[in-house]
Coordinates of C-alpha atoms and ligand atoms in Angstrom, one line a residue:
M241 CA 0.0 0.0 0.0
T242 CA 1.3 3.4 -0.7
H243 CA -0.7 5.3 1.9
A244 CA 0.6 5.8 5.4
S245 CA -1.2 4.3 8.3
S246 CA -2.7 6.7 10.7
P247 CA 0.0 6.4 13.4
E248 CA 2.5 7.7 10.8
L249 CA 0.2 10.6 10.0
A250 CA -0.3 11.3 13.6
Q251 CA 3.4 11.6 13.9
A252 CA 3.5 14.0 10.9
R253 CA 0.8 16.1 12.6
R254 CA 2.9 16.2 15.8
I255 CA 5.9 17.4 13.8
L256 CA 3.7 20.1 12.2
R257 CA 2.7 21.4 15.6
E258 CA 5.9 20.9 17.6
V259 CA 8.5 21.8 15.0
F260 CA 6.7 24.2 12.7
G261 CA 4.2 25.6 15.1
Y262 CA 1.1 25.2 12.8
A263 CA -2.2 23.8 14.0
E264 CA -3.4 22.0 10.9
F265 CA -2.3 20.8 7.5
R266 CA -3.6 22.7 4.5
P267 CA -5.1 20.1 2.2
P268 CA -3.7 18.5 0.2
Q269 CA -0.5 18.6 2.4
D270 CA -1.7 15.7 4.5
A271 CA -2.5 13.5 1.6
I272 CA 0.9 14.3 0.0
I273 CA 2.7 13.5 3.1
A274 CA 0.8 10.3 3.6
R275 CA 1.7 9.2 0.1
L276 CA 5.4 9.7 0.7
L277 CA 5.3 8.1 4.1
G278 CA 3.7 5.1 2.4
G279 CA 6.6 4.9 0.0
G280 CA 4.9 6.3 -3.1
D281 CA 5.9 9.1 -5.5
A282 CA 4.1 12.4 -5.8
L283 CA 3.8 15.2 -8.3
V284 CA 2.6 18.4 -6.6
L285 CA 1.2 21.4 -8.4
M286 CA 0.6 24.2 -5.9
P287 CA 0.5 27.9 -6.3
T288 CA 3.3 30.0 -4.8
G289 CA 2.7 30.4 -1.1
G290 CA 0.6 27.3 -1.0
G291 CA 2.9 25.5 1.4
K292 CA 5.0 23.2 -0.8
S293 CA 8.1 23.0 1.5
L294 CA 6.3 21.2 4.3
C295 CA 5.2 18.5 1.9
Y296 CA 8.8 17.1 1.9
Q297 CA 10.2 18.6 5.1
I298 CA 7.8 16.8 7.3
P299 CA 8.3 13.4 5.7
A300 CA 12.1 14.1 5.9
L301 CA 11.7 14.4 9.7
A302 CA 9.3 11.5 10.0
L303 CA 11.3 9.0 8.0
P304 CA 14.7 7.6 9.0
G305 CA 17.7 8.8 7.0
T306 CA 18.6 11.9 5.1
A307 CA 16.2 13.6 2.6
V308 CA 17.8 15.1 -0.5
V309 CA 16.2 18.2 -1.9
I310 CA 17.1 19.3 -5.4
S311 CA 16.8 23.0 -5.9
P312 CA 17.9 25.2 -8.8
L313 CA 19.0 28.3 -7.0
I314 CA 21.5 28.8 -4.2
A315 CA 19.6 31.7 -2.8
L316 CA 16.5 29.5 -2.4
M317 CA 18.5 26.7 -0.7
E318 CA 20.1 29.2 1.7
D319 CA 16.8 30.7 2.7
Q320 CA 15.3 27.3 3.4
I321 CA 18.3 26.1 5.4
Q322 CA 18.4 29.1 7.5
A323 CA 14.7 28.7 8.3
L324 CA 15.2 25.0 9.1
R325 CA 18.2 25.6 11.3
Q326 CA 16.2 28.1 13.3
R327 CA 13.8 25.3 14.0
G328 CA 16.6 23.2 15.2
I329 CA 16.7 20.9 12.2
A330 CA 20.1 19.7 10.9
A331 CA 20.1 20.9 7.3
A332 CA 22.9 21.8 4.8
A333 CA 23.5 22.6 1.2
L334 CA 25.9 21.2 -1.4
H335 CA 26.5 23.5 -4.3
S336 CA 29.3 25.2 -6.1
G337 CA 29.7 27.8 -3.4
I338 CA 30.4 25.3 -0.6
V339 CA 34.0 24.9 0.4
E340 CA 34.0 22.5 3.3
Q341 CA 32.7 19.6 1.2
D342 CA 34.7 17.0 3.1
D343 CA 33.3 18.0 6.4
L344 CA 29.8 17.9 5.0
E345 CA 30.4 14.4 3.6
N346 CA 31.5 13.2 7.0
T347 CA 28.4 14.6 8.6
L348 CA 26.4 12.9 6.0
R349 CA 28.1 9.5 6.5
A350 CA 27.6 9.9 10.2
G351 CA 23.9 10.2 9.5
E352 CA 23.7 13.5 11.3
L353 CA 21.9 15.4 8.6
R354 CA 18.1 15.3 8.1
I355 CA 17.9 17.4 5.0
L356 CA 20.5 18.0 2.3
Y357 CA 19.8 20.6 -0.3
C358 CA 21.7 20.0 -3.5
A359 CA 22.1 21.6 -6.9
P360 CA 21.2 19.2 -9.8
E361 CA 24.5 19.3 -11.5
R362 CA 26.2 18.4 -8.2
L363 CA 23.8 15.6 -7.4
L364 CA 24.5 13.9 -10.7
Q365 CA 28.2 13.8 -10.3
E366 CA 29.5 10.2 -10.0
R367 CA 31.2 11.0 -6.8
M368 CA 28.0 12.3 -5.3
L369 CA 25.9 9.4 -6.5
R370 CA 28.4 7.0 -5.0
L371 CA 28.2 8.8 -1.7
L372 CA 24.4 8.7 -1.7
R373 CA 24.4 5.0 -2.3
E374 CA 26.3 4.5 0.9
L375 CA 23.7 6.5 2.8
R376 CA 20.2 5.9 3.9
I377 CA 18.1 8.3 1.8
S378 CA 14.6 8.9 3.1
L379 CA 13.3 10.7 0.0
F380 CA 14.2 12.8 -3.0
A381 CA 12.4 16.1 -3.4
I382 CA 12.7 17.9 -6.8
D383 CA 11.8 21.5 -6.2
E384 CA 10.9 23.9 -9.0
A385 CA 10.3 20.9 -11.2
H386 CA 9.2 23.0 -14.1
C387 CA 12.9 23.5 -14.7
V388 CA 12.8 20.3 -16.8
A389 CA 10.5 22.0 -19.3
Q390 CA 12.6 22.6 -22.3
W391 CA 10.8 25.6 -23.6
G392 CA 10.2 27.1 -20.2
H393 CA 11.7 30.3 -18.8
H394 CA 13.6 28.4 -16.2
F395 CA 15.0 25.5 -18.3
R396 CA 17.9 23.7 -16.7
P397 CA 19.3 20.9 -18.8
E398 CA 20.6 19.0 -15.7
Y399 CA 17.0 18.7 -14.5
R400 CA 16.2 16.4 -17.3
Q401 CA 18.8 14.0 -16.0
L402 CA 17.0 13.6 -12.7
G403 CA 14.8 10.9 -14.1
R404 CA 17.8 8.6 -13.6
L405 CA 17.1 8.7 -9.9
R406 CA 14.3 6.2 -10.4
A407 CA 16.6 3.5 -11.6
L408 CA 19.4 4.4 -9.3
F409 CA 17.3 4.5 -6.1
P410 CA 14.2 2.4 -7.0
K411 CA 13.1 2.1 -3.4
V412 CA 13.3 5.8 -2.4
P413 CA 10.1 7.8 -2.7
R414 CA 10.3 10.9 -4.9
I415 CA 8.3 14.0 -4.9
A416 CA 8.4 16.8 -7.6
L417 CA 7.0 20.2 -6.8
T418 CA 6.1 23.2 -9.0
A419 CA 4.0 26.3 -9.0
T420 CA 3.6 26.0 -12.8
A421 CA 0.6 24.1 -13.8
D422 CA -0.1 24.4 -17.4
L423 CA -0.9 21.0 -18.9
S424 CA 2.0 20.7 -21.2
S425 CA 4.6 21.4 -18.5
R426 CA 2.8 18.8 -16.3
A427 CA 3.2 16.1 -18.9
E428 CA 6.8 17.0 -19.5
I429 CA 7.6 16.9 -15.8
Q430 CA 6.0 13.5 -15.4
E431 CA 7.8 12.1 -18.4
S432 CA 11.3 13.4 -18.0
L433 CA 11.4 12.8 -14.2
A434 CA 10.1 9.2 -14.7
L435 CA 7.1 9.9 -12.5
G436 CA 4.7 7.8 -14.4
D437 CA 3.5 6.1 -11.2
A438 CA 3.4 9.3 -9.1
E439 CA 0.1 10.4 -7.7
V440 CA -0.7 13.9 -8.9
F441 CA -1.8 16.5 -6.4
V442 CA -3.2 19.7 -7.7
Q443 CA -4.2 22.5 -5.4
S444 CA -6.5 25.0 -7.0
F445 CA -4.7 28.0 -8.4
D446 CA -7.7 30.2 -7.7
R447 CA -7.1 33.1 -5.5
P448 CA -10.7 34.1 -4.9
N449 CA -9.9 37.1 -2.7
I450 CA -7.9 38.8 -5.5
R451 CA -10.0 41.0 -7.8
Y452 CA -8.6 41.1 -11.3
Q453 CA -8.9 44.3 -13.3
M454 CA -7.3 45.3 -16.6
Q455 CA -7.3 48.4 -18.6
Q456 CA -5.5 49.4 -21.8
G457 CA -4.9 52.6 -23.6
G458 CA -5.1 56.1 -22.2
N459 CA -2.6 57.7 -20.0
G460 CA -1.1 55.2 -17.6
R461 CA -0.2 57.7 -14.9
E462 CA -3.7 59.1 -14.7
A463 CA -5.2 55.7 -14.7
L464 CA -2.9 54.7 -11.8
Q465 CA -3.6 57.9 -9.9
E466 CA -7.3 57.1 -10.2
F467 CA -6.8 53.6 -9.1
L468 CA -4.7 54.6 -6.0
R469 CA -7.3 57.1 -4.8
G470 CA -8.6 56.0 -1.5
R471 CA -6.4 52.9 -1.3
R472 CA -4.4 53.0 1.9
G473 CA -3.0 49.5 2.2
A474 CA 0.4 48.3 1.1
G475 CA 0.9 47.8 -2.6
I476 CA 3.5 46.8 -5.2
I477 CA 3.6 48.6 -8.6
Y478 CA 5.5 46.7 -11.3
C479 CA 7.2 48.4 -14.2
L480 CA 9.2 46.9 -17.0
S481 CA 12.3 49.2 -16.9
R482 CA 14.4 50.6 -14.1
R483 CA 13.9 54.0 -15.5
K484 CA 10.2 53.8 -15.3
V485 CA 10.5 52.5 -11.8
E486 CA 12.5 55.5 -10.7
E487 CA 10.3 57.9 -12.5
T488 CA 7.1 56.4 -11.2
A489 CA 8.4 56.3 -7.6
S490 CA 9.5 60.0 -7.7
W491 CA 6.2 61.0 -9.3
L492 CA 4.2 59.2 -6.5
Q493 CA 6.4 60.8 -3.9
S494 CA 5.6 64.2 -5.4
L495 CA 2.0 63.4 -5.0
G496 CA 2.5 62.7 -1.3
Y497 CA 2.6 58.9 -1.4
R498 CA 5.1 57.0 0.7
A499 CA 6.6 55.2 -2.2
Q500 CA 10.1 53.8 -2.9
P501 CA 11.8 52.3 -5.9
Y502 CA 13.4 48.8 -6.1
H503 CA 15.4 47.4 -8.9
A504 CA 18.6 45.5 -9.5
G505 CA 20.4 48.6 -10.4
L506 CA 20.2 50.2 -7.0
P507 CA 23.0 49.6 -4.5
A508 CA 22.4 46.6 -2.4
G509 CA 22.3 48.6 0.8
Q510 CA 19.6 50.9 -0.5
R511 CA 17.6 47.9 -1.8
S512 CA 17.5 46.2 1.5
V513 CA 16.5 49.5 3.3
H514 CA 13.6 49.9 0.9
Q515 CA 12.6 46.3 1.3
R516 CA 12.7 46.5 5.0
D517 CA 10.7 49.8 5.0
F518 CA 8.1 48.1 2.8
L519 CA 7.9 45.0 4.9
N520 CA 7.4 46.9 8.2
G521 CA 4.9 49.3 6.7
K522 CA 7.0 52.5 6.8
T523 CA 6.6 52.7 3.0
Q524 CA 3.1 52.1 1.5
I525 CA 4.1 51.5 -2.1
M526 CA 7.0 49.6 -3.6
V527 CA 7.6 50.5 -7.2
A528 CA 9.7 47.8 -8.6
T529 CA 10.9 45.7 -11.5
I530 CA 10.2 42.0 -11.4
A531 CA 13.5 41.8 -9.4
F532 CA 11.3 42.4 -6.4
G533 CA 9.1 39.8 -4.9
M534 CA 10.8 36.4 -5.0
G535 CA 10.8 35.0 -1.5
I536 CA 9.1 38.1 -0.1
D537 CA 6.6 37.0 2.5
K538 CA 4.4 40.0 3.2
P539 CA 0.9 38.7 3.8
D540 CA -1.0 42.0 3.8
V541 CA -0.2 43.4 0.4
R542 CA -3.5 44.9 -0.6
F543 CA -2.8 45.5 -4.3
V544 CA -0.4 44.6 -7.1
A545 CA -0.5 47.0 -10.0
H546 CA 1.2 46.5 -13.3
L547 CA 2.1 49.6 -15.4
N548 CA 3.3 47.4 -18.2
L549 CA 2.2 44.2 -19.8
P550 CA 3.7 41.0 -18.2
K551 CA 5.3 38.7 -20.8
S552 CA 3.2 35.7 -19.8
I553 CA 0.3 34.6 -17.8
E554 CA 2.7 32.7 -15.5
A555 CA 4.5 35.9 -14.8
Y556 CA 1.3 37.8 -14.3
Y557 CA -0.1 35.1 -12.0
Q558 CA 3.0 34.9 -9.9
E559 CA 3.4 38.7 -9.5
T560 CA -0.3 39.3 -8.7
G561 CA -0.2 36.3 -6.4
R562 CA 1.8 38.5 -4.0
A563 CA -1.4 40.3 -3.1
G564 CA -3.7 39.2 -0.4
R565 CA -1.8 36.2 1.0
D566 CA -3.6 36.8 4.3
G567 CA -6.8 35.8 2.5
K568 CA -8.4 39.2 2.9
S569 CA -9.6 41.0 -0.2
A570 CA -6.9 42.3 -2.5
E571 CA -6.6 43.7 -6.0
A572 CA -4.6 43.0 -9.1
W573 CA -4.7 45.9 -11.5
L574 CA -3.1 46.1 -14.9
H575 CA -2.7 48.9 -17.3
Y576 CA -0.9 48.6 -20.5
G577 CA -0.4 50.3 -23.8
L578 CA 0.4 49.3 -27.4
Q579 CA 4.0 50.3 -26.9
D580 CA 4.5 47.5 -24.4
L581 CA 3.3 45.0 -26.8
L582 CA 5.6 46.1 -29.6
W583 CA 8.4 46.2 -27.1
L584 CA 7.9 42.7 -25.8
R585 CA 7.6 41.3 -29.3
Q586 CA 10.8 43.0 -30.2
M587 CA 12.5 41.6 -27.2
I588 CA 11.5 38.1 -28.2
Q589 CA 12.7 38.6 -31.7
Q590 CA 16.0 40.1 -30.6
S591 CA 16.6 37.6 -27.8
G592 CA 18.9 35.4 -29.8
A593 CA 16.9 32.4 -28.7
S594 CA 16.2 29.6 -31.2
S595 CA 13.2 30.0 -33.4
E596 CA 11.4 27.3 -31.6
Q597 CA 11.9 29.1 -28.3
Q598 CA 10.8 32.4 -29.8
R599 CA 7.6 30.7 -31.0
V600 CA 6.9 29.5 -27.5
E601 CA 7.6 33.0 -26.0
E602 CA 5.3 34.4 -28.6
E603 CA 2.5 32.0 -27.7
R604 CA 2.9 32.9 -24.0
L605 CA 2.7 36.6 -24.8
Q606 CA -0.3 35.8 -27.0
A607 CA -2.1 34.0 -24.1
M608 CA -1.4 37.0 -21.9
L609 CA -2.9 39.3 -24.5
D610 CA -5.9 37.1 -24.9
L611 CA -6.5 37.5 -21.2
T612 CA -6.3 41.3 -21.5
E613 CA -8.7 41.3 -24.5
E614 CA -11.1 38.9 -22.8
V615 CA -14.6 40.3 -22.5
G616 CA -15.9 37.5 -20.3
C617 CA -14.8 36.4 -16.8
R618 CA -11.1 36.9 -16.4
R619 CA -10.7 34.3 -13.6
Q620 CA -12.3 31.6 -15.8
K621 CA -9.9 32.5 -18.5
L622 CA -6.9 32.6 -16.2
L623 CA -7.6 29.3 -14.5
G624 CA -8.5 27.8 -17.8
Y625 CA -4.9 28.5 -18.8
F626 CA -3.7 26.4 -15.9
G627 CA -6.0 23.6 -16.9
E628 CA -8.6 24.3 -14.3
T629 CA -12.3 24.8 -14.9
L630 CA -14.3 27.3 -13.0
S631 CA -17.9 26.4 -13.5
K632 CA -19.4 29.9 -13.2
P633 CA -18.2 33.4 -13.7
C634 CA -16.4 34.6 -10.6
G635 CA -18.2 37.8 -9.7
N636 CA -14.9 39.3 -8.6
C637 CA -13.2 40.6 -11.7
D638 CA -13.8 43.8 -13.7
N639 CA -15.8 42.0 -16.4
C640 CA -18.0 40.2 -14.0
L641 CA -18.6 43.3 -11.9
Q642 CA -19.3 45.5 -14.8
P643 CA -20.0 43.5 -18.0
P644 CA -18.4 45.7 -20.6
P645 CA -20.7 47.1 -23.3
L646 CA -19.4 46.0 -26.7
W647 CA -19.3 47.5 -30.1
D648 CA -19.0 45.7 -33.4
A649 CA -15.6 46.5 -34.7
S650 CA -15.6 44.1 -37.6
E651 CA -15.9 46.7 -40.3
A652 CA -13.4 49.0 -38.7
A653 CA -11.0 46.1 -38.5
Q654 CA -11.4 45.5 -42.2
M655 CA -10.7 49.1 -42.9
A656 CA -7.6 49.1 -40.7
L657 CA -6.2 46.0 -42.4
S658 CA -6.9 47.3 -45.8
A659 CA -5.2 50.7 -45.0
A660 CA -2.1 48.7 -43.9
Y661 CA -2.2 46.7 -47.1
R662 CA -2.8 49.5 -49.5
S663 CA -0.2 51.7 -48.1
G664 CA 2.4 48.9 -48.7
Q665 CA 2.6 47.4 -45.3
R666 CA 5.3 49.8 -44.3
C667 CA 3.4 52.2 -42.0
G668 CA 3.1 52.5 -38.3
V669 CA -0.2 52.8 -36.4
Q670 CA -0.2 56.6 -36.1
H671 CA 0.3 57.0 -39.8
L672 CA -2.4 54.4 -40.6
I673 CA -4.8 56.3 -38.4
D674 CA -4.0 59.5 -40.2
I675 CA -4.9 57.8 -43.4
L676 CA -8.1 56.3 -42.1
I677 CA -9.5 59.5 -40.6
G678 CA -8.2 61.5 -43.6
R679 CA -5.6 63.7 -41.9
D680 CA -3.6 65.6 -44.5
T681 CA -0.2 65.5 -42.8
P682 CA 3.1 66.2 -44.5
R683 CA 4.0 62.5 -44.2
V684 CA 0.7 61.5 -45.8
R685 CA 1.4 64.0 -48.6
Q686 CA 4.9 62.9 -49.1
A687 CA 3.9 59.3 -49.4
Q688 CA 0.9 60.3 -51.6
H689 CA -1.3 58.4 -49.3
H690 CA -4.1 61.0 -49.6
R691 CA -4.7 59.4 -53.0
L692 CA -5.4 56.0 -51.6
Q693 CA -8.9 54.6 -51.8
V694 CA -8.9 54.1 -48.1
F695 CA -8.0 57.8 -47.3
G696 CA -10.6 59.2 -45.0
I697 CA -12.9 56.1 -45.0
G698 CA -12.8 55.9 -41.2
R699 CA -13.6 59.5 -40.5
R700 CA -16.7 58.6 -38.5
L701 CA -14.6 56.9 -35.7
P702 CA -12.5 59.0 -33.3
A703 CA -8.8 58.3 -33.3
R704 CA -8.9 56.6 -29.9
D705 CA -11.3 54.0 -31.3
W706 CA -8.9 53.4 -34.1
Q707 CA -6.1 52.9 -31.6
Q708 CA -8.2 50.3 -29.9
V709 CA -8.8 48.5 -33.2
F710 CA -5.1 48.5 -34.0
R711 CA -4.3 47.4 -30.5
H712 CA -6.6 44.5 -30.9
L713 CA -5.3 43.5 -34.3
L714 CA -1.8 43.6 -32.9
A715 CA -2.7 41.8 -29.8
R716 CA -4.3 39.0 -31.8
G717 CA -1.4 38.9 -34.2
H718 CA -3.5 39.8 -37.3
L719 CA -1.1 42.7 -37.8
Q720 CA 2.6 42.2 -37.0
P721 CA 5.6 44.4 -37.1
Q722 CA 7.8 43.9 -40.1
P723 CA 10.7 41.7 -39.1
E724 CA 13.1 44.1 -40.8
G725 CA 12.6 47.8 -40.6
S726 CA 9.4 49.5 -39.6
G727 CA 5.8 49.3 -40.3
L728 CA 3.1 46.7 -39.9
M729 CA 2.3 43.8 -42.1
L730 CA -0.7 41.6 -42.4
H731 CA -0.7 38.1 -41.0
G732 CA -2.5 35.2 -42.8
S733 CA -5.0 35.1 -40.0
S734 CA -6.3 38.5 -41.1
R735 CA -7.9 37.0 -44.1
A736 CA -10.9 35.7 -42.2
I737 CA -11.6 39.3 -41.1
L738 CA -11.2 40.7 -44.5
R739 CA -13.5 38.1 -45.9
K740 CA -16.1 38.9 -43.2
E741 CA -15.9 35.4 -41.8
Q742 CA -14.8 36.6 -38.4
R743 CA -16.5 39.3 -36.4
I744 CA -14.7 41.4 -33.8
W745 CA -16.3 42.7 -30.7
L746 CA -14.5 45.3 -28.6
R747 CA -15.4 46.9 -25.3
S748 CA -16.9 50.4 -25.8
I749 CA -14.2 52.7 -24.5
A750 CA -16.6 55.4 -23.2
A751 CA -18.2 53.0 -20.9
S752 CA -15.1 51.1 -19.8
T753 CA -13.3 51.8 -16.6
C754 CA -10.6 53.8 -18.4
P755 CA -10.5 57.4 -17.3
A756 CA -11.9 59.9 -19.7
E757 CA -9.5 62.4 -21.3
P758 CA -6.8 63.0 -22.3
R759 CA -6.0 60.2 -24.7
K760 CA -3.9 62.1 -27.1
R761 CA -0.6 60.7 -25.9
S762 CA -2.1 57.3 -25.1
W763 CA 0.0 54.6 -26.8
R764 CA 3.0 56.8 -27.5
Q765 CA 3.5 57.8 -23.9
Ligands
ADP934 P1 5.5 27.6 -1.5 O1 6.9 26.9 -1.5 O2 4.4 26.7 -2.0 O3 5.6 28.9 -2.1 P2 6.0 27.7 1.3 O4 6.3 26.3 1.6 O5 7.1 28.7 1.3 O6 5.1 27.9 0.0 O7 4.8 28.2 2.4 C1 4.2 29.4 2.3 C2 3.9 29.9 3.7 O8 2.8 29.2 4.2 C3 5.0 29.8 4.6 O9 5.1 31.0 5.4 C4 4.7 28.6 5.4 O10 5.3 28.5 6.7 C5 3.2 28.7 5.5 N1 2.5 27.4 5.7 C6 2.7 26.2 5.0 N2 1.9 25.2 5.5 C7 1.2 25.7 6.5 C8 0.2 25.2 7.3 N3 -0.2 24.0 7.3 N4 -0.4 26.0 8.2 C9 0.0 27.3 8.3 N5 1.0 27.9 7.5 C10 1.6 27.1 6.6
ZN935 ZN1 -15.0 37.0 -13.2

């Protein structure tokens, strides 16, 4: 049987209380622990903050021998070891930064270590494997198991070798853990770690206390100012660039907010002061790049705002997940402009990654864009991405709370595409809008675009609606930047729109949650 008997679980519960000081397991922690204590393997998909570490730390203490935890980052190992030692547990790490390896090996041989953290490349060295075979190993825990995913952001080639553990230590239970839950990574983890027999435990990724809100277009600062009005709790504001972090923080300070910047370019001393002030509540708002947040455990963050588009739903989920860890209501608010999208696409194209990798990154970005363009329940869409079905709309996202009035933009989209086509697929959005609404600018003159059939055909729509149409066409990939040089070209998928086979519904801007004027600078800000 692979399930533990109740005396073993009772012991696990005692460890939970006496060593960790918690009253109860958070399901499915108990079921996972029972599985390992019974000698079975487990694959655990749990959102960040869900409580993955206890799932292997408690069996490590309940079973005889030493548990080996494979972790990809030295910083993560050190954090965990420090926390364990504070609880009086003998734990150590073996990675490239460790000098007293001989001492550590002796401690291991003496059976004095309960938990050994190890980098994957170190674990797989012959010398290490030989040593492990001499020891009594209680379990293997493979943390951050999504590192096996070849097209993932965190790919670590050595992780794919960890499947060997099954043959090398057939009797030792193995547990793999990750906060990434999309279905393809799940299958890849199971396959490459040889976890075919593992029981899969999925904790819902839903964070019902977080209210999701998304806006696009318009002036980001004004939208943010509007959002911040009346919000007194702690919040994190994410920006893409260090410069934008600095500028936004100073601007907020000038408005009287207790805000501080945080990014990797600041001196370490200053960073830690800002971090401390935020953690203890002296600062209300942390304006940061994504360098901030990993391993930060502040339960009462009331909002996470994004002033730029995250590059994937995984990133968005992880960053917004830092809000409301105390379970009280919290908000995730996103504002983005067309410029972000062009910039992210460009980053992918210039990343130097293989074309396959670029395609995957494009798909991830596309999924994020689809979420922003969604006119139905955002939570259903978000959880759907993680393979989870929410049976009814959530009632706690912008679209549920205020179903957006829609307008039929099909004809406008046809006009926009044909303006791009007829002007030679060389023009940017602003110029195309000038053509559509019939603005006789010097550039239009110079290119003779006032002679085009499409010149002025979109006069009845205001420029901001055109921007929305273009944003949508770009977001859905119907229009794409020319790979070389500037301007937008049509993608094959645009044919269905031109042939009137596909209708396009967009939210009416006037009735959306976007602030009113001014929109002039909008996507160029
Ligand atoms: P993850 O690795 O999934 O991000 P952690 O293992 O770091 O999550 O746990 C997140 C937080 O939840 C930690 O502060 C941890 O001590 C706490 N925690 C975990 N399990 C429980 C529990 N059963 N009861 C109370 N707190 C818990
Ligand atoms: Zn909803």
